């Protein structure tokens, strides 16, 4: 290999997976229990450690403290205590107090939440940090924080009272329809076990009243070093020094022997169990089947082969589900099979489907019939080959990226090794196993996996409906009928589609390069093609197996009239079902088997876009899809249109059941006026959809190449990129007349009428359980020669406000779980000359009873910053967080893609990409250099309305408390659909009479 020229070495490295040798399969071979690539061991006190050097991302470390303690360890009176301990860890420890841990993390650019967080599950609690390590002492300090979590969490009555509000709000957030259904579904699956009523969030009463002494006793009882592991993966110079740091921070600690824990009894059953859930706020109608089994990680090559058979089976089954969902009058809109971990000792094969209301039995019958069909007739050779090709493609991608895996990915693998005894084999050995095993899998081997999915194998069927339409007896009868059909052999074999060999049947005539420019400072090449398309590409080595691209053209929904808007807004969904690339979606998926290439379309307010992601080896396929997009004329087909409209109708009905629906609509109406662009679609609007108009608009949107600019970023072969671009992008025919061709200042703005004074509203919505959401927004207008710097100031101010709101609303008052602050200019019309308008929003959820007071606190804190400015420490934190984010982004292809697109779309762009990039980069530098307490105060007054309390929008969602209105709402939602029109007028009349007699004015 050393004798090969450099180019050949690079090629061998790039295509290493193809030359990777298969291994002889010994099914009895024990998989290595030592985790690959890690310095792994135990300290004398029982603490386990994993340390790995990993250069991606540079000068960063992903750390974790894993504790084998979760809610399953709690007694009935302790339900929620494990989660409370996790919260208290970031509040105060022996060394840190008053959320000093959070302040330290933010001071080094590790934003709380994104970089420092934790979770509590049934079986474990895990604390995770992602920190920079480019300065002396940072790694040692971060490991010190983990050591504090292990044994030095301070648990006083005062600490506990400060954190109860945040935990209660997290509890409240989980009590929406989705949370209630998840709990009910899980309880039905795990019925008969302790897990069924040990949800990590706990009980409201325990959260509100648990004394500090009870929390402390739980912490001291269960947090033992023998139950813990420290994981450190990062850009370290060596592992020995990190192990030494861990030993220094943890080595002097000792814990009593942890209590002996018994695995909870898991009763498996030989008859199917059924659960019918009715949820008036449900987002849809679903059928879910779980087949429970022991969660045993592979210990031998034979175990690994069995696991791989399951992966192939589910891949092939999902392909069938997708094809069924696209048939005429399908039984479900979507259906998928997956293997999921329910709790540490139990996993399940889970099949989930979503369907129309009142279509539960058809959906369930289809799923059970398909599994029975496989038992009777097996898969076809082609189905298995397609599934294996797709799996092999995923393995190849992981193998090619093995040297550039993120530290957080390795951290996760070592966590699983400690918590689940999951083997960490290393991607090279795992790729060899897959290359050796997959070709040996026969159709019969894979098809036999369906025997695991018999209804006698600890199966649980759970259905969810907004209104009850079926009973457990209906489900039992259907299962029995399907079993009888299988026993009698009355299920016919599967019939598959014809699949063309090539995406592009007739290769296009390549275009030519009319102009080429090189921008050396940013490593970019720009081409103007003979059909007028502008293509810009940048070769990077951030990832071995990634190329991303995006093409855009000006002119979007804002150019449409109100009468056109609804049809055109659905055009992407309608054409997506028909086939935007000249083939039915299910056929195209088969054509792309084993390929890593995808292209999607996106129609927006001001632009039309296509977005792609592919492997470097499949760039030609991805560009062929773009060529097909421009060459395809989509013709509306009745069955596809009907299916899309049904899906949209179900989505609208689900939205209307959501208590947040009226809230989000009211927020939009207040902020943007009564504009059709922001109005939600109603079921009654759907008959107005013109499928022909929708397809025509989509075709015109991707027809004229001369209006598009395309940016391509990734691991590109310099010798191949231009020929491919010329053939498939340059080969798109130039039109005789331009189509949807707009200059920047020709664009129409969205029809909006924002408020010009204070708007403060309460929105009441009927709810099953109390939820509350707060939206505060300030209008922003940027203008003049300092606009670019002011945009950066808006970003800095968003971070500043988020930090200060978290400190005020969570850490000081203890009333929220999290707060989001964001600046948004998305609805402002692109222009070379016009002002840039946008908004800054503050959003959080809380107890409805304190929502008004918290709005006042948020406004007071914003006004205080406007009048007095932030501190030097605040500014330092904002700059550090932004700088650390920027350093990470510079190593990502997606960042460069959007930065270059941002340059092209900037009002400063004048046909010189390099100079525009430099101007924008300098604007960031100037904004950073000039940001100080004084300039931040100036920006808060200039960019936001000043004083802010004289011009803002505040909308708060709270539960409907009028019991008579709630009764009316419940009557409406419970009436059968077919009776709605007949009885609603009567209900309204009765209600008016009833209200006059009983409701006080």
PDB file of N, CA, C and O in Angstrom, residues 555-557 560 564-581 601-604 607-609 629 633-637 640-641 644-645 648 686 689-702 740:
ATOM      1  N   UNK A 555     -39.550  34.300  -5.449  1.00  0.00           N
ATOM      2  CA  UNK A 555     -40.949  34.248  -5.849  1.00  0.00           C
ATOM      3  C   UNK A 555     -41.654  33.088  -5.186  1.00  0.00           C
ATOM      4  O   UNK A 555     -41.416  31.931  -5.527  1.00  0.00           O
ATOM      5  N   UNK A 556     -42.518  33.383  -4.219  1.00  0.00           N
ATOM      6  CA  UNK A 556     -43.212  32.322  -3.489  1.00  0.00           C
ATOM      7  C   UNK A 556     -44.668  32.654  -3.267  1.00  0.00           C
ATOM      8  O   UNK A 556     -45.315  33.311  -4.080  1.00  0.00           O
ATOM      9  N   UNK A 557     -45.189  32.239  -2.128  1.00  0.00           N
ATOM     10  CA  UNK A 557     -46.609  32.384  -1.847  1.00  0.00           C
ATOM     11  C   UNK A 557     -47.060  33.848  -1.806  1.00  0.00           C
ATOM     12  O   UNK A 557     -48.241  34.131  -2.029  1.00  0.00           O
ATOM     13  N   UNK A 560     -49.105  35.194  -4.675  1.00  0.00           N
ATOM     14  CA  UNK A 560     -50.388  34.596  -5.010  1.00  0.00           C
ATOM     15  C   UNK A 560     -51.549  35.448  -4.514  1.00  0.00           C
ATOM     16  O   UNK A 560     -51.449  36.142  -3.495  1.00  0.00           O
ATOM     17  N   UNK A 564     -55.975  31.839  -5.025  1.00  0.00           N
ATOM     18  CA  UNK A 564     -55.015  30.821  -5.453  1.00  0.00           C
ATOM     19  C   UNK A 564     -54.306  30.150  -4.283  1.00  0.00           C
ATOM     20  O   UNK A 564     -53.781  29.043  -4.415  1.00  0.00           O
ATOM     21  N   UNK A 565     -54.270  30.845  -3.158  1.00  0.00           N
ATOM     22  CA  UNK A 565     -53.341  30.481  -2.097  1.00  0.00           C
ATOM     23  C   UNK A 565     -53.535  29.055  -1.582  1.00  0.00           C
ATOM     24  O   UNK A 565     -52.578  28.287  -1.479  1.00  0.00           O
ATOM     25  N   UNK A 566     -54.765  28.658  -1.237  1.00  0.00           N
ATOM     26  CA  UNK A 566     -54.981  27.355  -0.620  1.00  0.00           C
ATOM     27  C   UNK A 566     -54.524  26.223  -1.530  1.00  0.00           C
ATOM     28  O   UNK A 566     -53.811  25.302  -1.095  1.00  0.00           O
ATOM     29  N   UNK A 567     -54.897  26.266  -2.804  1.00  0.00           N
ATOM     30  CA  UNK A 567     -54.515  25.195  -3.737  1.00  0.00           C
ATOM     31  C   UNK A 567     -53.001  25.123  -3.883  1.00  0.00           C
ATOM     32  O   UNK A 567     -52.407  24.035  -3.844  1.00  0.00           O
ATOM     33  N   UNK A 568     -52.369  26.288  -4.047  1.00  0.00           N
ATOM     34  CA  UNK A 568     -50.913  26.307  -4.260  1.00  0.00           C
ATOM     35  C   UNK A 568     -50.161  25.939  -2.989  1.00  0.00           C
ATOM     36  O   UNK A 568     -49.085  25.332  -3.052  1.00  0.00           O
ATOM     37  N   UNK A 569     -50.728  26.280  -1.838  1.00  0.00           N
ATOM     38  CA  UNK A 569     -50.090  25.929  -0.579  1.00  0.00           C
ATOM     39  C   UNK A 569     -50.015  24.413  -0.401  1.00  0.00           C
ATOM     40  O   UNK A 569     -49.085  23.882   0.210  1.00  0.00           O
ATOM     41  N   UNK A 570     -50.986  23.687  -0.969  1.00  0.00           N
ATOM     42  CA  UNK A 570     -50.995  22.224  -0.873  1.00  0.00           C
ATOM     43  C   UNK A 570     -50.279  21.559  -2.045  1.00  0.00           C
ATOM     44  O   UNK A 570     -50.253  20.327  -2.127  1.00  0.00           O
ATOM     45  N   UNK A 571     -49.709  22.352  -2.940  1.00  0.00           N
ATOM     46  CA  UNK A 571     -49.145  21.780  -4.167  1.00  0.00           C
ATOM     47  C   UNK A 571     -48.005  20.808  -3.890  1.00  0.00           C
ATOM     48  O   UNK A 571     -47.893  19.768  -4.541  1.00  0.00           O
ATOM     49  N   UNK A 572     -47.152  21.127  -2.913  1.00  0.00           N
ATOM     50  CA  UNK A 572     -46.024  20.246  -2.624  1.00  0.00           C
ATOM     51  C   UNK A 572     -46.506  18.908  -2.070  1.00  0.00           C
ATOM     52  O   UNK A 572     -45.973  17.847  -2.421  1.00  0.00           O
ATOM     53  N   UNK A 573     -47.552  18.935  -1.216  1.00  0.00           N
ATOM     54  CA  UNK A 573     -48.102  17.693  -0.668  1.00  0.00           C
ATOM     55  C   UNK A 573     -48.769  16.858  -1.752  1.00  0.00           C
ATOM     56  O   UNK A 573     -48.591  15.637  -1.806  1.00  0.00           O
ATOM     57  N   UNK A 574     -49.526  17.511  -2.622  1.00  0.00           N
ATOM     58  CA  UNK A 574     -50.238  16.790  -3.681  1.00  0.00           C
ATOM     59  C   UNK A 574     -49.255  16.165  -4.664  1.00  0.00           C
ATOM     60  O   UNK A 574     -49.326  14.977  -4.986  1.00  0.00           O
ATOM     61  N   UNK A 575     -48.307  16.948  -5.148  1.00  0.00           N
ATOM     62  CA  UNK A 575     -47.344  16.419  -6.120  1.00  0.00           C
ATOM     63  C   UNK A 575     -46.407  15.403  -5.479  1.00  0.00           C
ATOM     64  O   UNK A 575     -45.904  14.511  -6.151  1.00  0.00           O
ATOM     65  N   UNK A 576     -46.179  15.546  -4.168  1.00  0.00           N
ATOM     66  CA  UNK A 576     -45.344  14.563  -3.478  1.00  0.00           C
ATOM     67  C   UNK A 576     -45.955  13.182  -3.499  1.00  0.00           C
ATOM     68  O   UNK A 576     -45.247  12.175  -3.591  1.00  0.00           O
ATOM     69  N   UNK A 577     -47.269  13.084  -3.428  1.00  0.00           N
ATOM     70  CA  UNK A 577     -47.948  11.796  -3.487  1.00  0.00           C
ATOM     71  C   UNK A 577     -47.986  11.253  -4.914  1.00  0.00           C
ATOM     72  O   UNK A 577     -47.949  10.047  -5.135  1.00  0.00           O
ATOM     73  N   UNK A 578     -48.068  12.154  -5.903  1.00  0.00           N
ATOM     74  CA  UNK A 578     -48.134  11.715  -7.297  1.00  0.00           C
ATOM     75  C   UNK A 578     -46.749  11.307  -7.792  1.00  0.00           C
ATOM     76  O   UNK A 578     -46.590  10.293  -8.476  1.00  0.00           O
ATOM     77  N   UNK A 579     -45.747  12.117  -7.444  1.00  0.00           N
ATOM     78  CA  UNK A 579     -44.382  11.825  -7.882  1.00  0.00           C
ATOM     79  C   UNK A 579     -43.737  13.037  -8.506  1.00  0.00           C
ATOM     80  O   UNK A 579     -43.961  13.336  -9.680  1.00  0.00           O
ATOM     81  N   UNK A 580     -42.938  13.754  -7.716  1.00  0.00           N
ATOM     82  CA  UNK A 580     -42.311  14.990  -8.195  1.00  0.00           C
ATOM     83  C   UNK A 580     -41.132  14.731  -9.126  1.00  0.00           C
ATOM     84  O   UNK A 580     -40.697  15.635  -9.831  1.00  0.00           O
ATOM     85  N   UNK A 581     -40.634  13.500  -9.117  1.00  0.00           N
ATOM     86  CA  UNK A 581     -39.442  13.194  -9.900  1.00  0.00           C
ATOM     87  C   UNK A 581     -39.742  12.236 -11.053  1.00  0.00           C
ATOM     88  O   UNK A 581     -38.844  11.591 -11.584  1.00  0.00           O
ATOM     89  N   UNK A 601     -38.493  19.186  -1.761  1.00  0.00           N
ATOM     90  CA  UNK A 601     -38.864  20.529  -2.216  1.00  0.00           C
ATOM     91  C   UNK A 601     -39.483  21.302  -1.063  1.00  0.00           C
ATOM     92  O   UNK A 601     -40.051  20.726  -0.134  1.00  0.00           O
ATOM     93  N   UNK A 602     -39.369  22.610  -1.162  1.00  0.00           N
ATOM     94  CA  UNK A 602     -39.882  23.483  -0.099  1.00  0.00           C
ATOM     95  C   UNK A 602     -40.352  24.778  -0.742  1.00  0.00           C
ATOM     96  O   UNK A 602     -39.551  25.513  -1.350  1.00  0.00           O
ATOM     97  N   UNK A 603     -41.641  25.061  -0.641  1.00  0.00           N
ATOM     98  CA  UNK A 603     -42.207  26.294  -1.162  1.00  0.00           C
ATOM     99  C   UNK A 603     -42.480  27.219   0.007  1.00  0.00           C
ATOM    100  O   UNK A 603     -43.164  26.841   0.959  1.00  0.00           O
ATOM    101  N   UNK A 604     -41.931  28.440  -0.066  1.00  0.00           N
ATOM    102  CA  UNK A 604     -42.052  29.359   1.051  1.00  0.00           C
ATOM    103  C   UNK A 604     -42.693  30.668   0.667  1.00  0.00           C
ATOM    104  O   UNK A 604     -43.213  30.841  -0.441  1.00  0.00           O
ATOM    105  N   UNK A 607     -39.524  32.351  -1.533  1.00  0.00           N
ATOM    106  CA  UNK A 607     -38.632  31.551  -2.378  1.00  0.00           C
ATOM    107  C   UNK A 607     -39.214  30.172  -2.624  1.00  0.00           C
ATOM    108  O   UNK A 607     -40.064  29.686  -1.878  1.00  0.00           O
ATOM    109  N   UNK A 608     -38.721  29.546  -3.697  1.00  0.00           N
ATOM    110  CA  UNK A 608     -38.987  28.140  -4.002  1.00  0.00           C
ATOM    111  C   UNK A 608     -37.648  27.414  -3.934  1.00  0.00           C
ATOM    112  O   UNK A 608     -36.658  27.894  -4.488  1.00  0.00           O
ATOM    113  N   UNK A 609     -37.620  26.292  -3.244  1.00  0.00           N
ATOM    114  CA  UNK A 609     -36.340  25.656  -2.933  1.00  0.00           C
ATOM    115  C   UNK A 609     -36.373  24.152  -3.170  1.00  0.00           C
ATOM    116  O   UNK A 609     -37.414  23.514  -3.039  1.00  0.00           O
ATOM    117  N   UNK A 629     -36.732  16.631 -11.436  1.00  0.00           N
ATOM    118  CA  UNK A 629     -37.661  17.604 -10.853  1.00  0.00           C
ATOM    119  C   UNK A 629     -38.033  18.684 -11.862  1.00  0.00           C
ATOM    120  O   UNK A 629     -39.211  19.057 -11.990  1.00  0.00           O
ATOM    121  N   UNK A 633     -43.584  16.929 -15.528  1.00  0.00           N
ATOM    122  CA  UNK A 633     -44.863  17.627 -15.455  1.00  0.00           C
ATOM    123  C   UNK A 633     -45.824  16.731 -14.672  1.00  0.00           C
ATOM    124  O   UNK A 633     -46.169  15.642 -15.145  1.00  0.00           O
ATOM    125  N   UNK A 634     -46.215  17.177 -13.507  1.00  0.00           N
ATOM    126  CA  UNK A 634     -47.032  16.353 -12.630  1.00  0.00           C
ATOM    127  C   UNK A 634     -48.497  16.500 -13.011  1.00  0.00           C
ATOM    128  O   UNK A 634     -49.035  17.607 -13.046  1.00  0.00           O
ATOM    129  N   UNK A 635     -49.121  15.392 -13.301  1.00  0.00           N
ATOM    130  CA  UNK A 635     -50.543  15.383 -13.666  1.00  0.00           C
ATOM    131  C   UNK A 635     -51.367  14.909 -12.480  1.00  0.00           C
ATOM    132  O   UNK A 635     -51.084  13.859 -11.904  1.00  0.00           O
ATOM    133  N   UNK A 636     -52.387  15.673 -12.095  1.00  0.00           N
ATOM    134  CA  UNK A 636     -53.196  15.254 -10.941  1.00  0.00           C
ATOM    135  C   UNK A 636     -53.930  13.943 -11.200  1.00  0.00           C
ATOM    136  O   UNK A 636     -54.511  13.756 -12.271  1.00  0.00           O
ATOM    137  N   UNK A 637     -53.858  13.038 -10.225  1.00  0.00           N
ATOM    138  CA  UNK A 637     -54.560  11.765 -10.317  1.00  0.00           C
ATOM    139  C   UNK A 637     -55.543  11.672  -9.162  1.00  0.00           C
ATOM    140  O   UNK A 637     -55.200  11.956  -8.013  1.00  0.00           O
ATOM    141  N   UNK A 640     -54.676   9.864  -5.778  1.00  0.00           N
ATOM    142  CA  UNK A 640     -53.650  10.561  -4.995  1.00  0.00           C
ATOM    143  C   UNK A 640     -54.215  11.825  -4.362  1.00  0.00           C
ATOM    144  O   UNK A 640     -53.917  12.139  -3.196  1.00  0.00           O
ATOM    145  N   UNK A 641     -55.024  12.567  -5.138  1.00  0.00           N
ATOM    146  CA  UNK A 641     -55.623  13.791  -4.609  1.00  0.00           C
ATOM    147  C   UNK A 641     -56.520  13.455  -3.428  1.00  0.00           C
ATOM    148  O   UNK A 641     -56.473  14.110  -2.377  1.00  0.00           O
ATOM    149  N   UNK A 644     -54.440  12.698  -0.294  1.00  0.00           N
ATOM    150  CA  UNK A 644     -53.846  13.895   0.308  1.00  0.00           C
ATOM    151  C   UNK A 644     -54.910  14.694   1.050  1.00  0.00           C
ATOM    152  O   UNK A 644     -54.691  15.149   2.182  1.00  0.00           O
ATOM    153  N   UNK A 645     -56.065  14.878   0.430  1.00  0.00           N
ATOM    154  CA  UNK A 645     -57.129  15.655   1.060  1.00  0.00           C
ATOM    155  C   UNK A 645     -57.597  14.979   2.343  1.00  0.00           C
ATOM    156  O   UNK A 645     -57.871  15.643   3.353  1.00  0.00           O
ATOM    157  N   UNK A 648     -54.978  15.757   4.972  1.00  0.00           N
ATOM    158  CA  UNK A 648     -55.085  17.151   5.407  1.00  0.00           C
ATOM    159  C   UNK A 648     -56.311  17.336   6.289  1.00  0.00           C
ATOM    160  O   UNK A 648     -56.259  18.035   7.313  1.00  0.00           O
ATOM    161  N   UNK A 686     -61.541  22.739   2.067  1.00  0.00           N
ATOM    162  CA  UNK A 686     -60.897  21.727   1.234  1.00  0.00           C
ATOM    163  C   UNK A 686     -61.586  21.493  -0.116  1.00  0.00           C
ATOM    164  O   UNK A 686     -60.900  21.246  -1.112  1.00  0.00           O
ATOM    165  N   UNK A 689     -60.064  23.380  -3.045  1.00  0.00           N
ATOM    166  CA  UNK A 689     -58.733  23.067  -3.580  1.00  0.00           C
ATOM    167  C   UNK A 689     -58.858  22.619  -5.032  1.00  0.00           C
ATOM    168  O   UNK A 689     -59.644  21.727  -5.359  1.00  0.00           O
ATOM    169  N   UNK A 690     -58.062  23.238  -5.886  1.00  0.00           N
ATOM    170  CA  UNK A 690     -58.035  22.904  -7.314  1.00  0.00           C
ATOM    171  C   UNK A 690     -56.763  22.095  -7.588  1.00  0.00           C
ATOM    172  O   UNK A 690     -55.676  22.672  -7.692  1.00  0.00           O
ATOM    173  N   UNK A 691     -56.852  20.764  -7.703  1.00  0.00           N
ATOM    174  CA  UNK A 691     -55.653  19.939  -7.902  1.00  0.00           C
ATOM    175  C   UNK A 691     -54.879  20.326  -9.158  1.00  0.00           C
ATOM    176  O   UNK A 691     -53.642  20.288  -9.166  1.00  0.00           O
ATOM    177  N   UNK A 692     -55.598  20.672 -10.227  1.00  0.00           N
ATOM    178  CA  UNK A 692     -54.914  21.056 -11.469  1.00  0.00           C
ATOM    179  C   UNK A 692     -54.089  22.312 -11.256  1.00  0.00           C
ATOM    180  O   UNK A 692     -52.939  22.403 -11.705  1.00  0.00           O
ATOM    181  N   UNK A 693     -54.666  23.293 -10.543  1.00  0.00           N
ATOM    182  CA  UNK A 693     -53.935  24.522 -10.243  1.00  0.00           C
ATOM    183  C   UNK A 693     -52.720  24.222  -9.370  1.00  0.00           C
ATOM    184  O   UNK A 693     -51.637  24.792  -9.565  1.00  0.00           O
ATOM    185  N   UNK A 694     -52.872  23.326  -8.416  1.00  0.00           N
ATOM    186  CA  UNK A 694     -51.769  22.971  -7.524  1.00  0.00           C
ATOM    187  C   UNK A 694     -50.612  22.379  -8.310  1.00  0.00           C
ATOM    188  O   UNK A 694     -49.443  22.766  -8.122  1.00  0.00           O
ATOM    189  N   UNK A 695     -50.897  21.429  -9.199  1.00  0.00           N
ATOM    190  CA  UNK A 695     -49.835  20.783  -9.983  1.00  0.00           C
ATOM    191  C   UNK A 695     -49.204  21.770 -10.963  1.00  0.00           C
ATOM    192  O   UNK A 695     -47.982  21.755 -11.174  1.00  0.00           O
ATOM    193  N   UNK A 696     -50.023  22.617 -11.522  1.00  0.00           N
ATOM    194  CA  UNK A 696     -49.506  23.613 -12.471  1.00  0.00           C
ATOM    195  C   UNK A 696     -48.559  24.575 -11.772  1.00  0.00           C
ATOM    196  O   UNK A 696     -47.486  24.913 -12.292  1.00  0.00           O
ATOM    197  N   UNK A 697     -48.936  25.014 -10.564  1.00  0.00           N
ATOM    198  CA  UNK A 697     -48.070  25.931  -9.813  1.00  0.00           C
ATOM    199  C   UNK A 697     -46.749  25.247  -9.455  1.00  0.00           C
ATOM    200  O   UNK A 697     -45.669  25.857  -9.562  1.00  0.00           O
ATOM    201  N   UNK A 698     -46.831  23.986  -9.040  1.00  0.00           N
ATOM    202  CA  UNK A 698     -45.598  23.272  -8.688  1.00  0.00           C
ATOM    203  C   UNK A 698     -44.695  23.121  -9.908  1.00  0.00           C
ATOM    204  O   UNK A 698     -43.476  23.347  -9.818  1.00  0.00           O
ATOM    205  N   UNK A 699     -45.265  22.760 -11.041  1.00  0.00           N
ATOM    206  CA  UNK A 699     -44.469  22.605 -12.266  1.00  0.00           C
ATOM    207  C   UNK A 699     -43.774  23.914 -12.625  1.00  0.00           C
ATOM    208  O   UNK A 699     -42.593  23.929 -13.002  1.00  0.00           O
ATOM    209  N   UNK A 700     -44.490  25.016 -12.537  1.00  0.00           N
ATOM    210  CA  UNK A 700     -43.897  26.321 -12.859  1.00  0.00           C
ATOM    211  C   UNK A 700     -42.814  26.708 -11.846  1.00  0.00           C
ATOM    212  O   UNK A 700     -41.862  27.414 -12.186  1.00  0.00           O
ATOM    213  N   UNK A 701     -42.995  26.237 -10.603  1.00  0.00           N
ATOM    214  CA  UNK A 701     -42.025  26.592  -9.553  1.00  0.00           C
ATOM    215  C   UNK A 701     -40.651  26.007  -9.837  1.00  0.00           C
ATOM    216  O   UNK A 701     -39.627  26.592  -9.447  1.00  0.00           O
ATOM    217  N   UNK A 702     -40.606  24.859 -10.496  1.00  0.00           N
ATOM    218  CA  UNK A 702     -39.330  24.204 -10.813  1.00  0.00           C
ATOM    219  C   UNK A 702     -39.285  23.926 -12.312  1.00  0.00           C
ATOM    220  O   UNK A 702     -39.377  22.780 -12.754  1.00  0.00           O
ATOM    221  N   UNK A 740     -41.803  32.603 -13.695  1.00  0.00           N
ATOM    222  CA  UNK A 740     -41.666  33.013 -12.295  1.00  0.00           C
ATOM    223  C   UNK A 740     -40.298  33.638 -12.037  1.00  0.00           C
ATOM    224  O   UNK A 740     -39.535  33.219 -11.168  1.00  0.00           O
TER     225      UNK A 740
END
